[in-house]
PDB file of C-alpha atoms and ligand atoms in Angstrom:
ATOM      1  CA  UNK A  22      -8.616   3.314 -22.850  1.00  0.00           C
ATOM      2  CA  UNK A  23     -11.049   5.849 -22.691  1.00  0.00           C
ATOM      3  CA  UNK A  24     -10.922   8.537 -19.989  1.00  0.00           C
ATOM      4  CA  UNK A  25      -7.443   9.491 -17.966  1.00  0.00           C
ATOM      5  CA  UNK A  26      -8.627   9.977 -14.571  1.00  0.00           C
ATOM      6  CA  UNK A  27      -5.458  11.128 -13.325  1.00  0.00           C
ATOM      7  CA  UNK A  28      -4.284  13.568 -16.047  1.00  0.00           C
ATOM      8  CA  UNK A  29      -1.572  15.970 -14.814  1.00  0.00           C
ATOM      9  CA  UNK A  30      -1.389  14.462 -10.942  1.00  0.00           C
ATOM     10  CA  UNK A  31       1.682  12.996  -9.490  1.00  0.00           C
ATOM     11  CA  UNK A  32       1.378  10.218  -7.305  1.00  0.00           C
ATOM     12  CA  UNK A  33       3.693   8.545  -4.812  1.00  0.00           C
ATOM     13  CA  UNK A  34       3.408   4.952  -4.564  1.00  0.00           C
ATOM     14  CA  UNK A  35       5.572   2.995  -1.571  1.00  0.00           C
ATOM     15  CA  UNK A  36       6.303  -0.565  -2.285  1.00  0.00           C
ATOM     16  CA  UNK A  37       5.922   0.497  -5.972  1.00  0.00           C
ATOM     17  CA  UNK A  38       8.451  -2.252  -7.557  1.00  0.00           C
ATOM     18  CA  UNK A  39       6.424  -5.616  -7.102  1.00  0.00           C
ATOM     19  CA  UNK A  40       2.729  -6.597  -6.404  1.00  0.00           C
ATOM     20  CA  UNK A  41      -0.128  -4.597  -5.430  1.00  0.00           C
ATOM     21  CA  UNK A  42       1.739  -1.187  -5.186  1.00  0.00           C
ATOM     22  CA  UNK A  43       3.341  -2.218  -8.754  1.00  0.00           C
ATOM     23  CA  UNK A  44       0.311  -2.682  -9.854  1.00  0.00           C
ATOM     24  CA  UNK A  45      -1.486   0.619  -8.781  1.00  0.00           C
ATOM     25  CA  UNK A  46       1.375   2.593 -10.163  1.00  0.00           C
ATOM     26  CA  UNK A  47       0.644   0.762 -13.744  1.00  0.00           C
ATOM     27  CA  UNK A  48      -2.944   1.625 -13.212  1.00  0.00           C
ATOM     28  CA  UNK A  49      -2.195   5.247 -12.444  1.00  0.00           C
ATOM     29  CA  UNK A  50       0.436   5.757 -15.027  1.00  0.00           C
ATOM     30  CA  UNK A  51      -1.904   4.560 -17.655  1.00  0.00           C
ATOM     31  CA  UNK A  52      -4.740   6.810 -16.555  1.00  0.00           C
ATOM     32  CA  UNK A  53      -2.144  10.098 -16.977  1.00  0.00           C
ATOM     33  CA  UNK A  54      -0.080  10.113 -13.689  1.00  0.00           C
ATOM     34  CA  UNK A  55       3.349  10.683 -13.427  1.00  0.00           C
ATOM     35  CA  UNK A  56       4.500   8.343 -10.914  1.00  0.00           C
ATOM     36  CA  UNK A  57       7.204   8.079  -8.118  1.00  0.00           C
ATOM     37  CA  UNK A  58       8.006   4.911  -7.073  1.00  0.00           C
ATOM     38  CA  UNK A  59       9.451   4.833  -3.590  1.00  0.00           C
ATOM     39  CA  UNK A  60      11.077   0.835  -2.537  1.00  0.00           C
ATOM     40  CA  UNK A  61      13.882  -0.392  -0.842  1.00  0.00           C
ATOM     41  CA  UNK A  62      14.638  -3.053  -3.895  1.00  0.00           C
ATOM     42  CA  UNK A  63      16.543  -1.267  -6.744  1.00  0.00           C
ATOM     43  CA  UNK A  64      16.454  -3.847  -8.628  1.00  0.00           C
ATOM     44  CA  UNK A  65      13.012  -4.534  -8.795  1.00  0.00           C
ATOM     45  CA  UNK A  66      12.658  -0.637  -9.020  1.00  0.00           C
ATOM     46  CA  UNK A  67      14.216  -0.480 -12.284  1.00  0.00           C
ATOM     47  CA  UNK A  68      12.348  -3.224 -13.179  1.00  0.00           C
ATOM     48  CA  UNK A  69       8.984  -1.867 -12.838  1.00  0.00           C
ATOM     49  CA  UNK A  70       9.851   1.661 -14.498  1.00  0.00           C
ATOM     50  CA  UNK A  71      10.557  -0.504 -17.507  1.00  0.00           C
ATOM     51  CA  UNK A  72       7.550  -2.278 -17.721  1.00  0.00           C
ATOM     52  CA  UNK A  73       5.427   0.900 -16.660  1.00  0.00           C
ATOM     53  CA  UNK A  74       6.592   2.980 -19.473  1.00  0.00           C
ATOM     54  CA  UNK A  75       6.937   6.621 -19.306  1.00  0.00           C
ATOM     55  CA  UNK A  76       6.551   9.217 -16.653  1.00  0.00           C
ATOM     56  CA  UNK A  77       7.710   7.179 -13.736  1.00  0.00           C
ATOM     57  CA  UNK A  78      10.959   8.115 -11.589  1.00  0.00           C
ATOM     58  CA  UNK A  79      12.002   5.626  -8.991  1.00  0.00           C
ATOM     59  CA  UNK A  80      13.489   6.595  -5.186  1.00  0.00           C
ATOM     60  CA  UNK A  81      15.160   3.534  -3.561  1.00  0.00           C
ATOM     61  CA  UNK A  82      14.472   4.517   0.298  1.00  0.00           C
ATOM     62  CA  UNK A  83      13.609   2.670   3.475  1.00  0.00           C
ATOM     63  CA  UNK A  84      10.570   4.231   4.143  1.00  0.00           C
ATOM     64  CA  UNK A  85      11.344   3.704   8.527  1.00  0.00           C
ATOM     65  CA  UNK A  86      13.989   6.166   7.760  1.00  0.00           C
ATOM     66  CA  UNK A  87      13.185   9.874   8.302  1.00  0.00           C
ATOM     67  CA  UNK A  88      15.812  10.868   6.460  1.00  0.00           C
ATOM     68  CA  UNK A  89      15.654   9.202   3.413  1.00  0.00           C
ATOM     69  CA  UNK A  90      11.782   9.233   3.228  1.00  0.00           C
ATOM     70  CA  UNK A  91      12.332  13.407   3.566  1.00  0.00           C
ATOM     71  CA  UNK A  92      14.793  13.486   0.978  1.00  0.00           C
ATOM     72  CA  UNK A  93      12.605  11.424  -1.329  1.00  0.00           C
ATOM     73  CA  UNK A  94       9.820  13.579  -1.235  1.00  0.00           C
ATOM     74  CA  UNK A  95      12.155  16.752  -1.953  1.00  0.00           C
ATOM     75  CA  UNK A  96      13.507  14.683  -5.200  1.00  0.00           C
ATOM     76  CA  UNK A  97      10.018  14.056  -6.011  1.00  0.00           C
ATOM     77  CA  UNK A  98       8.892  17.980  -5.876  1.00  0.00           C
ATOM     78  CA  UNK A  99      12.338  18.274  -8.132  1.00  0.00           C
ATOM     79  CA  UNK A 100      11.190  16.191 -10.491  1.00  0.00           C
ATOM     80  CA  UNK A 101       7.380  16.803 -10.520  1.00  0.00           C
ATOM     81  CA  UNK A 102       6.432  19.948  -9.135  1.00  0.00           C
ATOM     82  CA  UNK A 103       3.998  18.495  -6.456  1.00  0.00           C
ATOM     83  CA  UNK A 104       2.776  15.573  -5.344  1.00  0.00           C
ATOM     84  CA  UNK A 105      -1.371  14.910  -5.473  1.00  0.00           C
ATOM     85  CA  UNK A 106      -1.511  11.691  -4.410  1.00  0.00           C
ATOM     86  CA  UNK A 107      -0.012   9.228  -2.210  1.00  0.00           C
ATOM     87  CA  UNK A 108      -0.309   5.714  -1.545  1.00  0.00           C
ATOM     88  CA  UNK A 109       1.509   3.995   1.203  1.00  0.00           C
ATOM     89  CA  UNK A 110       1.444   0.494  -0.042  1.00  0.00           C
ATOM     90  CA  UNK A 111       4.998  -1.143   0.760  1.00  0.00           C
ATOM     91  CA  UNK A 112       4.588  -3.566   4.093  1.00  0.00           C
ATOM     92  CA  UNK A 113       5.973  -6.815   4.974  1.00  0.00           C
ATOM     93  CA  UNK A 114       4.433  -9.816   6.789  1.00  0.00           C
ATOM     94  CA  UNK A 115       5.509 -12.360   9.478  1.00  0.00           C
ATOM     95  CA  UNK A 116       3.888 -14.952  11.398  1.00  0.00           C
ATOM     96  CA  UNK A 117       3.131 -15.385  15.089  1.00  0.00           C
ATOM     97  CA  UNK A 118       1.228 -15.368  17.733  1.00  0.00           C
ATOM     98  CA  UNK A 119       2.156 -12.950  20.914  1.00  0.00           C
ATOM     99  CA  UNK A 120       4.495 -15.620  22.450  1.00  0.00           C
ATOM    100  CA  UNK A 121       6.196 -16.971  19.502  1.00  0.00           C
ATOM    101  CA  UNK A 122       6.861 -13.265  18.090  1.00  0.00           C
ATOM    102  CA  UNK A 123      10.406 -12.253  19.355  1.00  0.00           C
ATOM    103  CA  UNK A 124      10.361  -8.337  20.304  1.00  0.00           C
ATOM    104  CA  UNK A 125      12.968  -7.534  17.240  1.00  0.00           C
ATOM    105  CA  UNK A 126      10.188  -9.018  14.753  1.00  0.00           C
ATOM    106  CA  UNK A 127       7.721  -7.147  16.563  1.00  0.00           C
ATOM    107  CA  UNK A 128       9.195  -4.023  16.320  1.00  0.00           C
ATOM    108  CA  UNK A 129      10.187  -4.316  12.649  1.00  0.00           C
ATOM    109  CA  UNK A 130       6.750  -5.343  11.043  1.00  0.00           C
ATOM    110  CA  UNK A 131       5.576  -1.966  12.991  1.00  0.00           C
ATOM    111  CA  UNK A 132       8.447   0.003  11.541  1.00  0.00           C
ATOM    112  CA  UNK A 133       7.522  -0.766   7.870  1.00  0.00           C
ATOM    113  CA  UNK A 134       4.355  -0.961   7.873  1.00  0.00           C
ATOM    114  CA  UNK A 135       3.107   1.769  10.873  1.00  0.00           C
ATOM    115  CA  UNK A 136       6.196   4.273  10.900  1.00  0.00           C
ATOM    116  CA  UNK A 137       6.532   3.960   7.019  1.00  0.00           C
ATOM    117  CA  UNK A 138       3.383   4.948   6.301  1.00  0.00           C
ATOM    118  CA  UNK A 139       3.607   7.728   9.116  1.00  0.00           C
ATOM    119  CA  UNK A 140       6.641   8.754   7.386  1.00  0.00           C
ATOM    120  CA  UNK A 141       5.610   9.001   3.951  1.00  0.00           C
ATOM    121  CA  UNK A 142       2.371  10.857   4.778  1.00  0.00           C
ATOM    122  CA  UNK A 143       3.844  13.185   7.120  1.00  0.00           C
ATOM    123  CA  UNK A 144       6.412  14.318   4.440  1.00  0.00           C
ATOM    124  CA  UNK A 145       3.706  14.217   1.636  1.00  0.00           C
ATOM    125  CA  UNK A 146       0.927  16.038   3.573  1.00  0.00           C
ATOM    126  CA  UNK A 147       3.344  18.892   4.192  1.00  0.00           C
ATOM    127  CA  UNK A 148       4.187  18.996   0.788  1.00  0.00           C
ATOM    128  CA  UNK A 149       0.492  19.583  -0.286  1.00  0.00           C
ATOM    129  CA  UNK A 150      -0.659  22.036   2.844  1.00  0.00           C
ATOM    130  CA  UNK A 151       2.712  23.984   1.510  1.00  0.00           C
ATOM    131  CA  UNK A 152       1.345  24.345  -1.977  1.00  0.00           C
ATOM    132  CA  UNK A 153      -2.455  24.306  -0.576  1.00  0.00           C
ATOM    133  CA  UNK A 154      -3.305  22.046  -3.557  1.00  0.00           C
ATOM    134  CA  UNK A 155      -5.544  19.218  -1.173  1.00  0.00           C
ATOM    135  CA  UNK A 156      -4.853  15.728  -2.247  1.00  0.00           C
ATOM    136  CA  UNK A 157      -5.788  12.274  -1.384  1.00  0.00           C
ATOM    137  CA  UNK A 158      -3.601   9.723   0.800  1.00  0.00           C
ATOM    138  CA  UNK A 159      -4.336   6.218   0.138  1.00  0.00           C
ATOM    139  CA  UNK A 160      -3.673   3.512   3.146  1.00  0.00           C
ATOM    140  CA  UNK A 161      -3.087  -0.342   2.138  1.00  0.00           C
ATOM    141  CA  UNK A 162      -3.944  -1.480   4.972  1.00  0.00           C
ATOM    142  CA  UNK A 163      -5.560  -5.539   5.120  1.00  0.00           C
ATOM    143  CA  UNK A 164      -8.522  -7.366   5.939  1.00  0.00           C
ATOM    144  CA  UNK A 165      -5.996  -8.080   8.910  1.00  0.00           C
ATOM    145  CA  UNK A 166      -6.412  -5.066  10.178  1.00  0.00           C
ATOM    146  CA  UNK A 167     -10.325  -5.331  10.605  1.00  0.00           C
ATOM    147  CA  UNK A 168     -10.527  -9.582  12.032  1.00  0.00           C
ATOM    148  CA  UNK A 169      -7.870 -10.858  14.003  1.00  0.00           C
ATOM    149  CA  UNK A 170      -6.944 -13.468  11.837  1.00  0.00           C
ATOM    150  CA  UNK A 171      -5.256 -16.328  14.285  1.00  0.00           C
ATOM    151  CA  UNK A 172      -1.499 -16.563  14.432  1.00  0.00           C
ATOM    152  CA  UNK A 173      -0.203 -13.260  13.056  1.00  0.00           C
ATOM    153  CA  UNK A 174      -0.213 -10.593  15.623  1.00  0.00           C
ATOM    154  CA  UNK A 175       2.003  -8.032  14.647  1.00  0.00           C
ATOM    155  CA  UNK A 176       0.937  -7.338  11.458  1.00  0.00           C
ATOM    156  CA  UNK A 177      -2.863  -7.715  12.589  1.00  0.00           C
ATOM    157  CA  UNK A 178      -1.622  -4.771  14.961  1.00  0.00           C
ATOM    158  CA  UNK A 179       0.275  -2.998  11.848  1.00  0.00           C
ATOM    159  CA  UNK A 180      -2.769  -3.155   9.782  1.00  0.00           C
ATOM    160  CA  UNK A 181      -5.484  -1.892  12.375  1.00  0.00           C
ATOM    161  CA  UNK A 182      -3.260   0.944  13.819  1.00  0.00           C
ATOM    162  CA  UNK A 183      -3.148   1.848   9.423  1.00  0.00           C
ATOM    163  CA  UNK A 184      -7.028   2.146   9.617  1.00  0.00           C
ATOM    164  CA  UNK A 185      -6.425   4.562  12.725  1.00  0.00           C
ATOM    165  CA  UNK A 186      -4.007   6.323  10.931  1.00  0.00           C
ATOM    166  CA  UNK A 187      -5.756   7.135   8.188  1.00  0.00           C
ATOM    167  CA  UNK A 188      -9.286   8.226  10.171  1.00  0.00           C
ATOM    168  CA  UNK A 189      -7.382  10.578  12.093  1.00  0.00           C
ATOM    169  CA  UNK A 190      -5.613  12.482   8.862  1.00  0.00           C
ATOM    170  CA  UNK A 191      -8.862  12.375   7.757  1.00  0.00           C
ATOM    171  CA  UNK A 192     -10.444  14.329  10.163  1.00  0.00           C
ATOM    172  CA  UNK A 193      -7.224  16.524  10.673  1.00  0.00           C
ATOM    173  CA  UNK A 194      -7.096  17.556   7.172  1.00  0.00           C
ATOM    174  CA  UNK A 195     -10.475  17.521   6.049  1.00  0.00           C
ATOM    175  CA  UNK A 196     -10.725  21.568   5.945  1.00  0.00           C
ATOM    176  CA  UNK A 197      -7.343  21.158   3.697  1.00  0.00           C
ATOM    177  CA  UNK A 198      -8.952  18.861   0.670  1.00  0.00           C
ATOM    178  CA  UNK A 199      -6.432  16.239   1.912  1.00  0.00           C
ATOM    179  CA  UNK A 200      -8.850  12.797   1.502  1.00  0.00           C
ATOM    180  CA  UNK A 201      -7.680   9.986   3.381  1.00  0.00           C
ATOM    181  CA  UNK A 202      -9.072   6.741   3.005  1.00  0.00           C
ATOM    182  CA  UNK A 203      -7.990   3.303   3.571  1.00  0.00           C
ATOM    183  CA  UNK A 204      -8.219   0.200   1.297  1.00  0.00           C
ATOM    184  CA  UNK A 205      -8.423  -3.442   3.131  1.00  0.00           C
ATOM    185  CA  UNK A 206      -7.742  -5.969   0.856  1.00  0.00           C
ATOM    186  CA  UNK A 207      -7.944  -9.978   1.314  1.00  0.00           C
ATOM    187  CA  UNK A 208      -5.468 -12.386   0.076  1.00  0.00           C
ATOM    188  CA  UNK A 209      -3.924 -11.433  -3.160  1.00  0.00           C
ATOM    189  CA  UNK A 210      -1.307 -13.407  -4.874  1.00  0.00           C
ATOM    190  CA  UNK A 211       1.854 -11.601  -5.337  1.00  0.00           C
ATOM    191  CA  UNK A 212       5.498 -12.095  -4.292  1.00  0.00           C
ATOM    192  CA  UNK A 213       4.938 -11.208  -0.896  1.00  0.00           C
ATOM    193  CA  UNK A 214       1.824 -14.333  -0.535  1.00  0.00           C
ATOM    194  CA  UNK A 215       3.838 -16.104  -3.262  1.00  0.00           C
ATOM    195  CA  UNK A 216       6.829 -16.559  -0.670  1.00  0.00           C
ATOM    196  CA  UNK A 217       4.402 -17.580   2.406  1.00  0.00           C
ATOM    197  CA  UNK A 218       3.377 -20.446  -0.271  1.00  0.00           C
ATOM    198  CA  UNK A 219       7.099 -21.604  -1.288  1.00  0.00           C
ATOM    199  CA  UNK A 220       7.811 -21.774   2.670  1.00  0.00           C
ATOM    200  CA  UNK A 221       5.137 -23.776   3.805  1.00  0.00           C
ATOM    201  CA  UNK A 222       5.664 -27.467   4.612  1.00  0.00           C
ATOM    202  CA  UNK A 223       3.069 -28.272   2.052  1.00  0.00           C
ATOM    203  CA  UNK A 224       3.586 -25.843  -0.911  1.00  0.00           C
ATOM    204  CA  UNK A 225       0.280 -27.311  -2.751  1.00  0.00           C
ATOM    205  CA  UNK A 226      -1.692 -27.330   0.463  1.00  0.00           C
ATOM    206  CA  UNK A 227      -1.276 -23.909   1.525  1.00  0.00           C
ATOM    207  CA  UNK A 228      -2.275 -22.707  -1.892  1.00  0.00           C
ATOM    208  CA  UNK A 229      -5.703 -24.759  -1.457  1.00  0.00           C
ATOM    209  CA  UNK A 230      -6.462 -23.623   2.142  1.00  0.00           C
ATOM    210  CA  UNK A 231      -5.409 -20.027   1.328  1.00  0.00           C
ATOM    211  CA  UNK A 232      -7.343 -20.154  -1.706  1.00  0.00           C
ATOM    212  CA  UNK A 233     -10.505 -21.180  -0.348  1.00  0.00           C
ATOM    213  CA  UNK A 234     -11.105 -19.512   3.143  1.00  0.00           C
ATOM    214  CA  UNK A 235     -13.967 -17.162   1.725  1.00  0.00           C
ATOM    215  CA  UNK A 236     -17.007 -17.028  -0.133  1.00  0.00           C
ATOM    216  CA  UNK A 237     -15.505 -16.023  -3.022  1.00  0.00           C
ATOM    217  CA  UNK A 238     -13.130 -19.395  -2.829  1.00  0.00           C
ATOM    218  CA  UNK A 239     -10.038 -17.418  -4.470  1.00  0.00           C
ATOM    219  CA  UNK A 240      -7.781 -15.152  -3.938  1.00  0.00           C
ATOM    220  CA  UNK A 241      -7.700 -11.660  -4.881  1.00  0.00           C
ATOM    221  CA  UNK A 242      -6.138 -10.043  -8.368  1.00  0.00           C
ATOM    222  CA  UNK A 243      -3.395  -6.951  -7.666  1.00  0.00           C
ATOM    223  CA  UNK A 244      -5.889  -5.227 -10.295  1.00  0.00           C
ATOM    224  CA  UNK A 245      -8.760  -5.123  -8.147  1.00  0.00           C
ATOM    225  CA  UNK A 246      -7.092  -3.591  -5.566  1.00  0.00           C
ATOM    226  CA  UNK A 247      -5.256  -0.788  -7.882  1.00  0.00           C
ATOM    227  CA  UNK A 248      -8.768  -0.066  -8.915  1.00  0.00           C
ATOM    228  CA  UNK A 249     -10.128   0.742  -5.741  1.00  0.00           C
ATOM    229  CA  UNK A 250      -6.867   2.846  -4.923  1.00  0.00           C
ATOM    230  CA  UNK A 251      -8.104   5.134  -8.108  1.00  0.00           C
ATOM    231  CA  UNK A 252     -11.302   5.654  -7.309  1.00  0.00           C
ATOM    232  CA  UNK A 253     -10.011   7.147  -3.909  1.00  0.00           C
ATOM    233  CA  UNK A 254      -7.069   9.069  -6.420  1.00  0.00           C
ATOM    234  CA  UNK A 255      -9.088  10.698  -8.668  1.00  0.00           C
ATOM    235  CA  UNK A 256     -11.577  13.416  -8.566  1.00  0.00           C
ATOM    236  CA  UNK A 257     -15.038  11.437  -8.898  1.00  0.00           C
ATOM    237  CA  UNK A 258     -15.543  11.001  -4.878  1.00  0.00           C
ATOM    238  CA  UNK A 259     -14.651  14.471  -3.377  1.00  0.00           C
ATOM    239  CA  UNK A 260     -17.438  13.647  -0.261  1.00  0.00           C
ATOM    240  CA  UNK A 261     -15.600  10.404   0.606  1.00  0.00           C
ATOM    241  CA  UNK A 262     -12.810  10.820   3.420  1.00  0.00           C
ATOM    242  CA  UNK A 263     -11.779   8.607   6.642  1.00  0.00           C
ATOM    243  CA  UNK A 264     -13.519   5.550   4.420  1.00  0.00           C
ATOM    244  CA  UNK A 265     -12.374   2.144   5.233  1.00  0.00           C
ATOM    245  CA  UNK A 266     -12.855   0.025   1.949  1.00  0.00           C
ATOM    246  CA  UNK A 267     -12.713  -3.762   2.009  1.00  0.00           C
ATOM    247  CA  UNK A 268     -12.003  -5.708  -1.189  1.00  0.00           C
ATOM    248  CA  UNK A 269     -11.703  -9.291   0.185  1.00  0.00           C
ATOM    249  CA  UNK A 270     -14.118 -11.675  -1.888  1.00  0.00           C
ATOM    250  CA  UNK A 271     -16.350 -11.393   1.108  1.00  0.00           C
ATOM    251  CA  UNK A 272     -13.885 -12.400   3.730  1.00  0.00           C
ATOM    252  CA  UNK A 273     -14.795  -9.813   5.938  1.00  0.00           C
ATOM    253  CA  UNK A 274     -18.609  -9.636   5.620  1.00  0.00           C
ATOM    254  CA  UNK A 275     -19.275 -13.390   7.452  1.00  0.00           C
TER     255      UNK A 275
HETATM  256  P1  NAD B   1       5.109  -7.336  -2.026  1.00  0.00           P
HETATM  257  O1  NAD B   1       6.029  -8.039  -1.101  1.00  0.00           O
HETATM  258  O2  NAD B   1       4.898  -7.898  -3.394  1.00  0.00           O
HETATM  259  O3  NAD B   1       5.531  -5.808  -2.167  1.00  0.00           O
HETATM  260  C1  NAD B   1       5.877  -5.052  -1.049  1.00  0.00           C
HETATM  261  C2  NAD B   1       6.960  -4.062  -1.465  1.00  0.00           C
HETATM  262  O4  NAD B   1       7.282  -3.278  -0.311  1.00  0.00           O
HETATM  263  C3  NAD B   1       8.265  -4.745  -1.924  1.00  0.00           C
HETATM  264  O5  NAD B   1       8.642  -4.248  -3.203  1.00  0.00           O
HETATM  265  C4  NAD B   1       9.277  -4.356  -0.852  1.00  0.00           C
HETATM  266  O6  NAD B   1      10.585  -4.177  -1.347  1.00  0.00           O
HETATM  267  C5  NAD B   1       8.678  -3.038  -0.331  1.00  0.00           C
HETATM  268  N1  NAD B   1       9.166  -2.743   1.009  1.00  0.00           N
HETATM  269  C6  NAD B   1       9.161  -3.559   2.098  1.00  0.00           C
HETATM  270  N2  NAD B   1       9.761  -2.951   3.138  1.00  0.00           N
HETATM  271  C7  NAD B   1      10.135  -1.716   2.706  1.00  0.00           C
HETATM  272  C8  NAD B   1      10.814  -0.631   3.311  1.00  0.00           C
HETATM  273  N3  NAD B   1      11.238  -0.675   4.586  1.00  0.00           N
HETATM  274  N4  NAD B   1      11.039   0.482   2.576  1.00  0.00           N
HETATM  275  C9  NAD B   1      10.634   0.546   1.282  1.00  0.00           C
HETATM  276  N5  NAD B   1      10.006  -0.466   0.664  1.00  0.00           N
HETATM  277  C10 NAD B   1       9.766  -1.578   1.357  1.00  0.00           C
HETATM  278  O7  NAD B   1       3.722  -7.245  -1.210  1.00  0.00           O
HETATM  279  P2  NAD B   1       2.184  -7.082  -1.697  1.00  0.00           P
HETATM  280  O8  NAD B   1       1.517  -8.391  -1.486  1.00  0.00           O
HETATM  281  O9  NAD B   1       2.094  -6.377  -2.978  1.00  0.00           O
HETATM  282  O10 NAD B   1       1.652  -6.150  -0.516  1.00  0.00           O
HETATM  283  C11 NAD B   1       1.525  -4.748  -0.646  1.00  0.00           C
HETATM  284  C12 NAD B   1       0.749  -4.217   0.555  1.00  0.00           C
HETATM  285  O11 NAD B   1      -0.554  -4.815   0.585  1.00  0.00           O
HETATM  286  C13 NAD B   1       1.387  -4.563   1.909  1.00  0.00           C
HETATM  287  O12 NAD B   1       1.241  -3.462   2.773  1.00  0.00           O
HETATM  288  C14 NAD B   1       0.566  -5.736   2.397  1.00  0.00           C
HETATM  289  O13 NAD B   1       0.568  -5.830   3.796  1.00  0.00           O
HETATM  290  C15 NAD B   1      -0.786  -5.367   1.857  1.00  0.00           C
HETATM  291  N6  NAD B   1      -1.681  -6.510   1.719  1.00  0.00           N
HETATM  292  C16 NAD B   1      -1.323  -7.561   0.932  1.00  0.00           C
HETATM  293  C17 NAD B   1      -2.180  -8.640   0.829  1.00  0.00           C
HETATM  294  C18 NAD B   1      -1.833  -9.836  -0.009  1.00  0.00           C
HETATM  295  O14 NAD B   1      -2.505 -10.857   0.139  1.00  0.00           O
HETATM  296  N7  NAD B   1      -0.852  -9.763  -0.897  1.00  0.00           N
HETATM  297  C19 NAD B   1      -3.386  -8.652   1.527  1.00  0.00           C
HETATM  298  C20 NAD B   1      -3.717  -7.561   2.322  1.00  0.00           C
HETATM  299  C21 NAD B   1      -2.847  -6.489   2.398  1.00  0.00           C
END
């Protein structure tokens, strides 16, 4: 590989032990990150430190718990020094519309994937005003969050209250060099699709229709998405903060 684009910066990565987030922190390690991997699976966590390689400690929190998402981020500054970059990647995903979405389902897809990434950037944001180093926070949000796609409320909500999230740290820490941008992507296949697939009444079906529902007619590769998270993690776009990227084979643009 030719250039490391992240030589010498620590990154946080939730959701870090399987698909996109798994993916990012390969990406990142290999460009000269040290990586912390935050997820609630320990299994999968020691998984993914294996195949990563070197330079990559992994913190098995729940990231809708204050407490363990705060003593995370003081291991992490233990183990690394700092933290330059965080992406809040881990989320979950449930079907329903308003009326078929019981209040306990509502409340949890919120709590990963809203109050997690709260969490994780209010304990990593103090961590870089403290050391007044700037860094850039990194939102996984979803093409969900930008169309109401029909049937899956809550995390529609999650997602579009992420983009919020994100514009408003932008603006608030703009004077600090904290960048915060948001990436959107469309379907990708990993574990988390991978399972909506296995549980449908029609396995091979639902892989047709959700392969085919945009103009690209497939779905999305982890590695384009861990791309576009380093090009908001490294250095070469200083000017770009409270950006809302989509990378959704054209999903969004119809
Ligand atoms: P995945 O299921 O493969 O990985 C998600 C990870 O998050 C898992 O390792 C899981 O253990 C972790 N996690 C879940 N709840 C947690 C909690 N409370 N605390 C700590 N860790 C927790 O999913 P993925 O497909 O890689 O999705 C990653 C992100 O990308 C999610 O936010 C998802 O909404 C978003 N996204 C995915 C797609 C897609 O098609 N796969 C599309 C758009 C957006």
């Amino acid at each position: 590989m030719g250039e490391l684009r992240l030589n010498g910066k620590v990154a946080a990565i939730t959701g870090g032990a399987s698909g996109i987030g798994k993916e990012v922190a390969l990406l990142f390690q290999r460009h000269g990150a040290c990586v912390a991997l935050l997820d609630r699976d320990l299994e999968k966590l020691n998984q993914a430190k294996e195949e990563i390689g070197g330079g990559v400690e992994v913190f098995c929190v729940d990231i809708t718990d204050e407490a363990d998402v705060q003593a995370a981020f003081s291991k992490i500054k233990t183990a690394f020094g700092k933290v330059d970059i965080l992406v809040n990647c881990a989320g979950i995903f449930a079907p329903g519309t308003v009326t078929e979405t019981d209040f306990v389902q509502w409340k949890r897809i919120l709590a990963v994937n809203l109050d997690g990434a709260f969490l994780c950037s209010k304990y990593a944001a103090a961590a870089m005003l403290g050391a007044k180093s700037g860094g850039a926070i990194i939102n996984i949000a979803s093409e969900a969050g930008l169309a109401a796609i029909a049937g899956q409320t809550a995390y529609n909500v999650s997602k579009a209250a992420m983009i919020s999230l994100s514009q408003c740290m932008a603006v608030d820490y703009a004077l600090d060099s904290i960048r915060v941008n948001c990436v959107c992507p469309g379907r990708v296949l990993t574990p988390l699709v991978q399972h909506i697939i296995d549980t449908a009444e029609n396995p091979a079906e639902t892989l047709r229709e959700l392969s085919s529902d945009r103009p690209v007619m497939r779905m999305g590769n982890p590695r384009d998405i861990a791309y576009a998270c380093l090009h908001f993690a490294d250095d070469s776009m200083p000017y770009a903060t409270g950006a809302v990227l989509s990378v959704d084979g054209g999903y969004t643009a119809r």
